[in-house]
mmCIF file of C-alpha atoms in Angstrom:
data_model
loop_
_atom_site.group_PDB
_atom_site.id
_atom_site.type_symbol
_atom_site.label_atom_id
_atom_site.label_comp_id
_atom_site.label_asym_id
_atom_site.label_seq_id
_atom_site.Cartn_x
_atom_site.Cartn_y
_atom_site.Cartn_z
ATOM 1 C CA MET A 144 15.565 9.271 -12.923
ATOM 2 C CA ALA A 145 12.401 9.074 -13.501
ATOM 3 C CA THR A 146 11.298 5.755 -15.386
ATOM 4 C CA ILE A 147 7.554 6.781 -17.908
ATOM 5 C CA HIS A 148 4.726 4.255 -19.138
ATOM 6 C CA LYS A 149 1.789 3.804 -20.102
ATOM 7 C CA LEU A 150 -1.399 3.096 -18.379
ATOM 8 C CA THR A 151 -3.358 2.074 -20.722
ATOM 9 C CA ASP A 152 -0.893 -0.515 -21.899
ATOM 10 C CA ILE A 153 -1.593 -2.450 -18.346
ATOM 11 C CA THR A 154 -4.866 -5.178 -18.576
ATOM 12 C CA PRO A 155 -4.630 -6.495 -14.937
ATOM 13 C CA ASN A 156 -5.581 -9.221 -14.047
ATOM 14 C CA VAL A 157 -6.849 -9.891 -9.855
ATOM 15 C CA ALA A 158 -7.276 -12.853 -8.535
ATOM 16 C CA ALA A 159 -11.253 -13.820 -6.031
ATOM 17 C CA GLU A 160 -8.526 -14.204 -3.644
ATOM 18 C CA ALA A 161 -6.037 -11.755 -4.566
ATOM 19 C CA LEU A 162 -9.618 -9.406 -3.761
ATOM 20 C CA LEU A 163 -9.866 -10.510 -0.100
ATOM 21 C CA ASP A 164 -6.237 -10.757 0.573
ATOM 22 C CA GLY A 165 -6.613 -6.677 -0.572
ATOM 23 C CA MET A 166 -10.039 -5.880 2.253
ATOM 24 C CA HIS A 167 -7.501 -3.392 3.909
ATOM 25 C CA PRO A 168 -7.299 0.410 4.760
ATOM 26 C CA SER A 169 -5.792 2.143 1.708
ATOM 27 C CA TYR A 170 -2.042 3.397 1.643
ATOM 28 C CA ARG A 171 -3.148 6.886 2.184
ATOM 29 C CA PHE A 172 -4.912 5.259 6.380
ATOM 30 C CA GLY A 173 -2.178 2.704 5.908
ATOM 31 C CA GLU A 174 -1.069 4.111 9.394
ATOM 32 C CA VAL A 175 -4.257 6.043 11.043
ATOM 33 C CA SER A 176 -5.399 6.299 14.429
ATOM 34 C CA PHE A 177 -8.207 7.834 16.366
ATOM 35 C CA ASP A 178 -5.738 9.548 18.634
ATOM 36 C CA THR A 179 -4.514 11.318 14.273
ATOM 37 C CA TYR A 180 -7.221 12.715 13.473
ATOM 38 C CA ILE A 181 -7.789 16.116 14.891
ATOM 39 C CA PRO A 182 -10.860 17.040 15.337
ATOM 40 C CA ASP A 183 -12.308 20.530 14.593
ATOM 41 C CA PRO A 184 -13.483 22.738 17.977
ATOM 42 C CA SER A 185 -15.819 24.461 16.112
ATOM 43 C CA GLN A 186 -17.503 20.990 15.199
ATOM 44 C CA PRO A 187 -18.064 19.270 18.373
ATOM 45 C CA SER A 188 -20.088 16.440 16.693
ATOM 46 C CA GLN A 189 -16.432 15.239 15.258
ATOM 47 C CA ALA A 190 -14.841 13.920 18.991
ATOM 48 C CA ALA A 191 -18.609 12.961 20.095
ATOM 49 C CA ALA A 192 -17.098 10.200 16.947
ATOM 50 C CA VAL A 193 -14.437 9.468 18.108
ATOM 51 C CA LYS A 194 -15.638 8.653 21.512
ATOM 52 C CA ARG A 195 -17.951 6.581 20.845
ATOM 53 C CA LEU A 196 -16.282 4.973 17.487
ATOM 54 C CA GLN A 197 -13.323 4.004 20.111
ATOM 55 C CA GLU A 198 -16.568 2.199 22.861
ATOM 56 C CA PHE A 199 -16.937 0.138 19.727
ATOM 57 C CA ALA A 200 -13.716 -0.717 19.166
ATOM 58 C CA GLU A 201 -13.687 -2.053 22.256
ATOM 59 C CA ALA A 202 -16.935 -3.975 21.504
ATOM 60 C CA VAL A 203 -15.505 -5.395 18.698
ATOM 61 C CA ASN A 204 -12.578 -6.485 20.594
ATOM 62 C CA VAL A 205 -15.055 -8.525 23.683
ATOM 63 C CA ASP A 206 -15.845 -10.024 20.489
ATOM 64 C CA ALA A 207 -12.620 -11.269 19.247
ATOM 65 C CA SER A 208 -12.035 -13.201 22.254
ATOM 66 C CA PRO A 209 -11.354 -16.375 22.210
ATOM 67 C CA SER A 210 -14.624 -17.958 23.679
ATOM 68 C CA LYS A 211 -15.915 -15.340 21.257
ATOM 69 C CA GLY A 212 -15.037 -16.961 18.840
ATOM 70 C CA LEU A 213 -15.260 -20.912 19.979
ATOM 71 C CA MET A 214 -18.183 -19.263 19.890
ATOM 72 C CA LYS A 215 -19.149 -18.169 16.711
ATOM 73 C CA LEU A 216 -17.062 -21.436 15.211
ATOM 74 C CA PHE A 217 -19.319 -23.985 16.881
ATOM 75 C CA GLY A 218 -22.299 -21.441 14.604
ATOM 76 C CA LYS A 219 -23.063 -19.948 18.088
ATOM 77 C CA LYS A 220 -25.590 -16.836 16.783
ATOM 78 C CA LYS A 221 -25.978 -14.055 19.497
ATOM 79 C CA LYS A 222 -29.112 -11.879 19.207
ATOM 80 C CA ALA A 223 -27.973 -8.720 18.619
ATOM 81 C CA LYS A 224 -30.163 -6.675 20.709
ATOM 82 C CA GLY A 225 -30.201 -2.844 19.550
ATOM 83 C CA PRO A 226 -28.441 -2.059 15.539
ATOM 84 C CA ALA A 227 -25.481 -4.211 14.706
ATOM 85 C CA GLY A 228 -23.246 -1.897 13.031
ATOM 86 C CA ILE A 229 -22.066 2.087 13.283
ATOM 87 C CA TYR A 230 -23.672 4.409 10.188
ATOM 88 C CA LEU A 231 -21.178 7.440 9.595
ATOM 89 C CA ASP A 232 -23.523 10.387 8.227
ATOM 90 C CA GLY A 233 -22.027 14.135 6.878
ATOM 91 C CA GLY A 234 -19.991 15.515 3.622
ATOM 92 C CA PHE A 235 -17.414 14.436 1.909
ATOM 93 C CA GLY A 236 -13.734 15.655 2.671
ATOM 94 C CA VAL A 237 -15.035 15.490 7.316
ATOM 95 C CA GLY A 238 -12.671 12.480 7.717
ATOM 96 C CA LYS A 239 -14.402 9.618 7.979
ATOM 97 C CA THR A 240 -12.549 6.892 6.103
ATOM 98 C CA HIS A 241 -10.403 8.642 8.448
ATOM 99 C CA LEU A 242 -13.044 7.671 11.177
ATOM 100 C CA LEU A 243 -13.330 4.261 10.218
ATOM 101 C CA ALA A 244 -9.742 3.001 9.721
ATOM 102 C CA SER A 245 -8.534 4.310 12.407
ATOM 103 C CA LEU A 246 -11.196 2.000 14.149
ATOM 104 C CA TRP A 247 -10.058 -0.960 11.801
ATOM 105 C CA HIS A 248 -7.096 -0.547 12.778
ATOM 106 C CA ALA A 249 -8.007 -0.428 17.080
ATOM 107 C CA THR A 250 -9.945 -3.542 16.618
ATOM 108 C CA GLU A 251 -8.494 -7.089 17.131
ATOM 109 C CA GLY A 252 -9.559 -10.220 15.136
ATOM 110 C CA LYS A 253 -10.440 -10.523 11.244
ATOM 111 C CA ARG A 254 -11.827 -7.285 9.548
ATOM 112 C CA ALA A 255 -12.551 -7.292 6.232
ATOM 113 C CA PHE A 256 -11.848 -3.395 4.919
ATOM 114 C CA GLY A 257 -13.136 -1.612 1.580
ATOM 115 C CA THR A 258 -15.268 0.561 -0.141
ATOM 116 C CA PHE A 259 -19.522 -0.331 -1.691
ATOM 117 C CA VAL A 260 -17.933 -0.671 -5.069
ATOM 118 C CA GLU A 261 -15.097 -3.728 -3.613
ATOM 119 C CA TYR A 262 -17.469 -5.367 -2.089
ATOM 120 C CA THR A 263 -19.958 -6.447 -4.435
ATOM 121 C CA ASN A 264 -16.964 -7.083 -6.879
ATOM 122 C CA LEU A 265 -16.021 -9.400 -3.895
ATOM 123 C CA VAL A 266 -19.921 -11.204 -3.994
ATOM 124 C CA GLY A 267 -19.630 -11.270 -7.123
ATOM 125 C CA ALA A 268 -15.653 -12.628 -7.407
ATOM 126 C CA LEU A 269 -16.906 -15.679 -5.008
ATOM 127 C CA THR A 270 -20.736 -15.685 -5.323
ATOM 128 C CA PHE A 271 -23.085 -14.759 -2.239
ATOM 129 C CA PRO A 272 -22.646 -17.854 -0.546
ATOM 130 C CA ARG A 273 -19.454 -17.565 -0.373
ATOM 131 C CA ALA A 274 -19.193 -14.852 -0.252
ATOM 132 C CA VAL A 275 -21.221 -14.898 2.806
ATOM 133 C CA GLU A 276 -19.462 -17.907 4.341
ATOM 134 C CA ILE A 277 -16.492 -16.186 4.168
ATOM 135 C CA LEU A 278 -17.259 -12.542 5.508
ATOM 136 C CA LYS A 279 -19.480 -14.408 8.514
ATOM 137 C CA THR A 280 -15.745 -15.427 10.568
ATOM 138 C CA TYR A 281 -15.272 -12.434 10.237
ATOM 139 C CA ASN A 282 -15.185 -9.824 13.393
ATOM 140 C CA LEU A 283 -15.294 -6.816 11.777
ATOM 141 C CA VAL A 284 -16.814 -5.189 8.613
ATOM 142 C CA CYS A 285 -15.663 -1.941 6.838
ATOM 143 C CA ILE A 286 -18.348 -0.774 3.634
ATOM 144 C CA ASP A 287 -16.974 3.342 2.694
ATOM 145 C CA GLU A 288 -18.238 5.121 0.624
ATOM 146 C CA PHE A 289 -21.785 3.917 0.438
ATOM 147 C CA GLU A 290 -23.493 4.260 -1.771
ATOM 148 C CA LEU A 291 -26.093 2.680 -4.061
ATOM 149 C CA ASP A 292 -27.047 2.927 -7.675
ATOM 150 C CA ASP A 293 -29.030 -0.327 -8.734
ATOM 151 C CA PRO A 294 -31.253 -1.985 -7.701
ATOM 152 C CA GLY A 295 -29.665 -5.364 -8.059
ATOM 153 C CA ASP A 296 -26.969 -3.531 -5.598
ATOM 154 C CA THR A 297 -30.103 -3.070 -2.999
ATOM 155 C CA VAL A 298 -31.043 -6.479 -2.934
ATOM 156 C CA LEU A 299 -27.400 -7.808 -2.537
ATOM 157 C CA MET A 300 -25.608 -5.346 -0.465
ATOM 158 C CA SER A 301 -29.124 -5.484 1.894
ATOM 159 C CA ARG A 302 -28.339 -9.571 2.133
ATOM 160 C CA LEU A 303 -24.995 -9.639 2.443
ATOM 161 C CA MET A 304 -26.098 -7.359 5.920
ATOM 162 C CA ARG A 305 -28.269 -9.294 7.254
ATOM 163 C CA GLU A 306 -26.351 -12.841 6.764
ATOM 164 C CA LEU A 307 -23.115 -11.032 8.786
ATOM 165 C CA ALA A 308 -25.712 -9.264 10.983
ATOM 166 C CA ASP A 309 -27.484 -12.969 12.498
ATOM 167 C CA ALA A 310 -23.865 -13.431 12.321
ATOM 168 C CA GLY A 311 -22.987 -11.353 14.903
ATOM 169 C CA VAL A 312 -20.902 -9.293 12.278
ATOM 170 C CA LYS A 313 -20.242 -6.280 13.346
ATOM 171 C CA LEU A 314 -20.838 -3.620 10.915
ATOM 172 C CA ALA A 315 -19.298 -0.237 9.664
ATOM 173 C CA ALA A 316 -19.664 2.052 6.827
ATOM 174 C CA THR A 317 -19.560 5.783 5.656
ATOM 175 C CA SER A 318 -21.498 7.435 3.946
ATOM 176 C CA ASN A 319 -22.657 10.646 2.049
ATOM 177 C CA THR A 320 -26.393 9.861 2.457
ATOM 178 C CA LEU A 321 -28.312 8.451 5.343
ATOM 179 C CA PRO A 322 -29.269 4.830 5.723
ATOM 180 C CA GLY A 323 -32.612 5.483 4.407
ATOM 181 C CA ALA A 324 -32.486 7.829 1.565
ATOM 182 C CA LEU A 325 -29.938 5.483 -0.360
ATOM 183 C CA GLY A 326 -31.281 5.461 -3.941
ATOM 184 C CA GLU A 327 -32.869 8.153 -4.460
ATOM 185 C CA GLY A 328 -32.342 9.647 -7.620
ATOM 186 C CA ARG A 329 -30.669 7.872 -8.730
ATOM 187 C CA PHE A 330 -33.242 4.712 -9.571
ATOM 188 C CA ALA A 331 -37.626 3.858 -8.584
ATOM 189 C CA ALA A 332 -36.313 3.929 -4.695
ATOM 190 C CA GLN A 333 -40.357 3.277 -3.428
ATOM 191 C CA ASP A 334 -39.464 0.180 -5.043
ATOM 192 C CA PHE A 335 -36.856 -1.287 -2.512
ATOM 193 C CA GLN A 336 -37.964 0.732 0.421
ATOM 194 C CA ARG A 337 -38.212 -2.960 1.872
ATOM 195 C CA GLU A 338 -34.642 -3.521 0.951
ATOM 196 C CA ILE A 339 -33.433 -0.346 2.218
ATOM 197 C CA GLN A 340 -35.152 -0.180 5.369
ATOM 198 C CA VAL A 341 -33.240 -3.626 6.191
ATOM 199 C CA LEU A 342 -30.315 -1.632 5.746
ATOM 200 C CA ALA A 343 -31.453 1.191 8.054
ATOM 201 C CA ASP A 344 -32.039 -1.517 10.425
ATOM 202 C CA GLN A 345 -28.850 -2.587 10.719
ATOM 203 C CA PHE A 346 -26.911 0.140 12.278
ATOM 204 C CA GLU A 347 -26.884 3.050 14.622
ATOM 205 C CA ILE A 348 -26.291 6.710 12.577
ATOM 206 C CA ILE A 349 -23.357 9.000 14.359
ATOM 207 C CA ARG A 350 -23.775 12.172 12.307
ATOM 208 C CA VAL A 351 -19.877 13.903 10.795
ATOM 209 C CA ASP A 352 -20.409 17.620 10.788
ATOM 210 C CA GLY A 353 -17.994 19.511 8.734
ATOM 211 C CA GLU A 354 -15.877 21.065 5.310
ATOM 212 C CA ASP A 355 -14.147 19.600 3.522
ATOM 213 C CA TYR A 356 -10.339 19.673 5.540
ATOM 214 C CA ARG A 357 -9.198 19.183 1.568
ATOM 215 C CA HIS A 358 -9.739 22.545 1.232
ATOM 216 C CA ARG A 359 -9.572 24.132 5.148
ATOM 217 C CA GLY A 360 -7.020 26.994 4.419
ATOM 218 C CA LEU A 361 -5.054 25.240 1.205
ATOM 219 C CA PRO A 362 -5.520 28.179 -2.488
ATOM 220 C CA ASP A 363 -7.570 27.109 -4.960
ATOM 221 C CA ALA A 364 -6.062 24.567 -7.530
ATOM 222 C CA PRO A 365 -3.709 25.467 -10.010
ATOM 223 C CA GLU A 366 -4.173 26.196 -13.656
ATOM 224 C CA PRO A 367 -3.600 23.442 -15.724
ATOM 225 C CA MET A 368 0.106 23.746 -17.392
ATOM 226 C CA ALA A 369 1.022 23.856 -20.323
ATOM 227 C CA ASP A 370 0.955 20.384 -22.976
ATOM 228 C CA ASP A 371 4.358 19.795 -23.270
ATOM 229 C CA GLU A 372 5.895 20.823 -19.469
ATOM 230 C CA LEU A 373 4.510 18.427 -18.439
ATOM 231 C CA ILE A 374 6.601 15.716 -18.179
ATOM 232 C CA SER A 375 9.918 17.718 -17.845
ATOM 233 C CA PHE A 376 8.446 19.181 -15.053
ATOM 234 C CA ALA A 377 7.014 15.965 -13.467
ATOM 235 C CA GLU A 378 9.998 14.294 -14.134
ATOM 236 C CA GLU A 379 12.521 17.376 -12.388
ATOM 237 C CA ARG A 380 9.573 17.609 -9.233
ATOM 238 C CA TYR A 381 9.366 13.723 -9.588
ATOM 239 C CA PRO A 382 13.103 12.772 -9.902
ATOM 240 C CA ASP A 383 13.346 8.805 -9.256
ATOM 241 C CA ALA A 384 9.623 7.793 -9.061
ATOM 242 C CA HIS A 385 7.525 5.643 -11.267
ATOM 243 C CA ILE A 386 5.580 8.873 -13.839
ATOM 244 C CA ALA A 387 2.451 6.736 -15.445
ATOM 245 C CA GLU A 388 1.875 9.786 -18.513
ATOM 246 C CA ASP A 389 -1.400 8.919 -20.545
ATOM 247 C CA ASP A 390 -3.324 11.136 -22.612
ATOM 248 C CA PHE A 391 -6.722 12.103 -20.789
ATOM 249 C CA PRO A 392 -9.202 10.516 -23.834
ATOM 250 C CA GLN A 393 -6.973 7.395 -24.453
ATOM 251 C CA LEU A 394 -6.969 7.192 -20.343
ATOM 252 C CA VAL A 395 -11.029 7.097 -20.730
ATOM 253 C CA ASP A 396 -11.555 5.035 -22.906
ATOM 254 C CA HIS A 397 -9.048 2.049 -21.250
ATOM 255 C CA LEU A 398 -11.218 2.887 -17.889
ATOM 256 C CA SER A 399 -14.135 2.010 -19.855
ATOM 257 C CA LYS A 400 -13.050 -2.126 -21.035
ATOM 258 C CA VAL A 401 -10.547 -2.347 -17.901
ATOM 259 C CA HIS A 402 -12.729 -4.465 -14.500
ATOM 260 C CA PRO A 403 -13.601 -2.001 -11.434
ATOM 261 C CA SER A 404 -12.388 -4.144 -8.867
ATOM 262 C CA ARG A 405 -8.538 -4.059 -11.466
ATOM 263 C CA TYR A 406 -8.556 -0.254 -10.834
ATOM 264 C CA ARG A 407 -6.081 -0.374 -7.708
ATOM 265 C CA LYS A 408 -4.009 -3.024 -9.675
ATOM 266 C CA LEU A 409 -2.845 -0.926 -12.219
ATOM 267 C CA LEU A 410 -2.161 1.718 -10.725
ATOM 268 C CA SER A 411 0.173 -0.338 -8.523
ATOM 269 C CA ASP A 412 3.619 0.762 -9.838
ATOM 270 C CA THR A 413 2.701 4.195 -10.405
ATOM 271 C CA ASP A 414 4.010 6.923 -8.267
ATOM 272 C CA VAL A 415 2.929 10.273 -10.468
ATOM 273 C CA LEU A 416 0.121 10.143 -12.839
ATOM 274 C CA VAL A 417 0.832 12.921 -15.319
ATOM 275 C CA LEU A 418 -2.324 13.767 -18.126
ATOM 276 C CA HIS A 419 -2.656 15.544 -20.844
ATOM 277 C CA ASN A 420 -6.142 17.016 -22.536
ATOM 278 C CA VAL A 421 -8.106 16.277 -19.903
ATOM 279 C CA GLU A 422 -11.881 17.395 -21.660
ATOM 280 C CA THR A 423 -14.871 17.201 -19.430
ATOM 281 C CA ILE A 424 -17.028 13.466 -19.350
ATOM 282 C CA THR A 425 -19.997 14.046 -20.137
ATOM 283 C CA ASN A 426 -21.834 9.832 -20.458
ATOM 284 C CA GLN A 427 -22.130 9.056 -16.909
ATOM 285 C CA ALA A 428 -21.521 5.906 -16.944
ATOM 286 C CA ILE A 429 -17.722 6.626 -17.759
ATOM 287 C CA ALA A 430 -17.792 9.486 -15.038
ATOM 288 C CA LEU A 431 -18.806 6.860 -12.423
ATOM 289 C CA ARG A 432 -16.344 4.579 -13.527
ATOM 290 C CA PHE A 433 -14.162 8.330 -12.567
ATOM 291 C CA VAL A 434 -14.779 8.215 -10.303
ATOM 292 C CA VAL A 435 -14.132 4.285 -9.109
ATOM 293 C CA PHE A 436 -10.795 5.538 -10.777
ATOM 294 C CA ALA A 437 -10.264 8.763 -8.561
ATOM 295 C CA ASP A 438 -11.132 7.499 -5.081
ATOM 296 C CA ARG A 439 -8.323 4.807 -6.325
ATOM 297 C CA LEU A 440 -5.350 7.512 -7.832
ATOM 298 C CA TYR A 441 -6.365 9.051 -3.459
ATOM 299 C CA ASP A 442 -6.378 5.721 -2.397
ATOM 300 C CA LYS A 443 -2.208 5.194 -2.748
ATOM 301 C CA ASP A 444 -2.067 8.990 -2.579
ATOM 302 C CA VAL A 445 -0.233 9.802 -6.790
ATOM 303 C CA PRO A 446 0.100 13.636 -7.005
ATOM 304 C CA ILE A 447 -1.168 14.303 -10.916
ATOM 305 C CA VAL A 448 0.206 16.619 -13.105
ATOM 306 C CA ALA A 449 -2.028 17.488 -15.739
ATOM 307 C CA SER A 450 -3.303 20.204 -19.215
ATOM 308 C CA GLY A 451 -6.867 20.116 -20.432
ATOM 309 C CA GLU A 452 -9.040 21.822 -18.228
ATOM 310 C CA SER A 453 -9.263 21.850 -14.479
ATOM 311 C CA PHE A 454 -11.266 19.161 -12.399
ATOM 312 C CA ASP A 455 -13.914 21.412 -11.365
ATOM 313 C CA HIS A 456 -14.900 20.821 -14.762
ATOM 314 C CA LEU A 457 -14.665 17.658 -14.849
ATOM 315 C CA PHE A 458 -17.913 16.691 -15.675
ATOM 316 C CA THR A 459 -21.256 18.391 -16.533
ATOM 317 C CA GLU A 460 -23.276 20.083 -14.243
ATOM 318 C CA GLU A 461 -25.938 18.237 -15.565
ATOM 319 C CA MET A 462 -24.043 15.391 -13.603
ATOM 320 C CA MET A 463 -23.764 17.971 -10.909
ATOM 321 C CA ALA A 464 -26.419 18.603 -9.353
ATOM 322 C CA GLY A 465 -28.516 15.551 -10.653
ATOM 323 C CA GLY A 466 -28.641 12.321 -8.531
ATOM 324 C CA TYR A 467 -24.780 11.152 -8.028
ATOM 325 C CA MET A 468 -23.340 14.962 -7.473
ATOM 326 C CA LYS A 469 -22.224 13.525 -3.611
ATOM 327 C CA LYS A 470 -20.428 11.062 -6.070
ATOM 328 C CA TYR A 471 -18.392 12.787 -8.292
ATOM 329 C CA PHE A 472 -17.662 16.282 -5.689
ATOM 330 C CA ARG A 473 -16.298 13.341 -4.262
ATOM 331 C CA ALA A 474 -14.304 12.916 -7.022
ATOM 332 C CA VAL A 475 -13.597 16.823 -6.997
ATOM 333 C CA SER A 476 -12.102 17.912 -3.813
ATOM 334 C CA ARG A 477 -10.531 14.578 -3.786
ATOM 335 C CA LEU A 478 -8.416 14.967 -7.656
ATOM 336 C CA THR A 479 -8.074 18.910 -6.449
ATOM 337 C CA ALA A 480 -5.936 17.788 -3.362
ATOM 338 C CA LEU A 481 -4.519 14.954 -5.625
ATOM 339 C CA VAL A 482 -2.974 18.098 -8.108
ATOM 340 C CA ARG A 483 -2.221 21.060 -5.613
ATOM 341 C CA GLU A 484 0.285 18.281 -3.995
ATOM 342 C CA GLY A 485 1.146 17.793 -8.004
ATOM 343 C CA GLN A 486 2.097 20.881 -8.687
ATOM 344 C CA GLY A 487 4.161 22.205 -5.828
ATOM 345 C CA ALA A 488 0.779 24.429 -4.566
ATOM 346 C CA GLU A 489 0.330 21.790 -1.758
ATOM 347 C CA SER A 490 2.461 20.221 0.176
#
């Protein structure tokens, strides 16, 4: 029998050490590999990206060998001849996170995997010197969804990447924006070009072209359901699930009071999300928080059953055309996939 709870009743606490323990691919990407990534034959850049990442994984594994580990332990840094890492650039839904997680699974030694937001949260929780001290001992650091939203993050992440690259740590990142263009349309990027260029210099850029796989050959998102049918439908469709049932405006307000680093913990006991009265978000700060929440829902593969507005109207037209448009499009794409799953339009 399904059990019902409310996310708005949960205020999760996460210790700094737990943040580090959670730096690995999410449930959705827990068992992916290069073999499970199916390149689109019409997009040769996808197969080329797989081949280059396999080569990069081999290089990481060489660095993870015992002899190299001793050199790192005693502080002997080898100066990299070229870029310290791989940067996967492409639109949302072309499988960049799948490829990044496949790289993590294909490598040996100590490695970390997290979103850009999770790394900034980690630095905030541990302090910058302590985060650098710990991550310097890793062989590979993977950063998913690399997007810079403010000048402080620009300086922070450029310093972190520079420190790790100088220590011989291999880096891999994904983004919808080329490194040299990070920050454009969001803040006075010209004032931070030096820091942004430091980021660009760390990576070999690999383009991954293609269409959003979540929409290939699939129907449009199903219409929102009648509000009084939501919970009975969810209980019948998911009879053994832990269902979170929340009113959308109340949930959005609750998310504004919970740090984004705790959203994963917030959803730890949720299998299905029932949302009443979805409405368009008009405040950009709140919208950006909901983007992070959408990513955590997608990571955990939480089906959604909802009433109110459809998720293609979740953000205003101005937001969908502004400096954060790629974040919003990614969130809409992911939420639409979860609604398809939740309401029976997709298996």
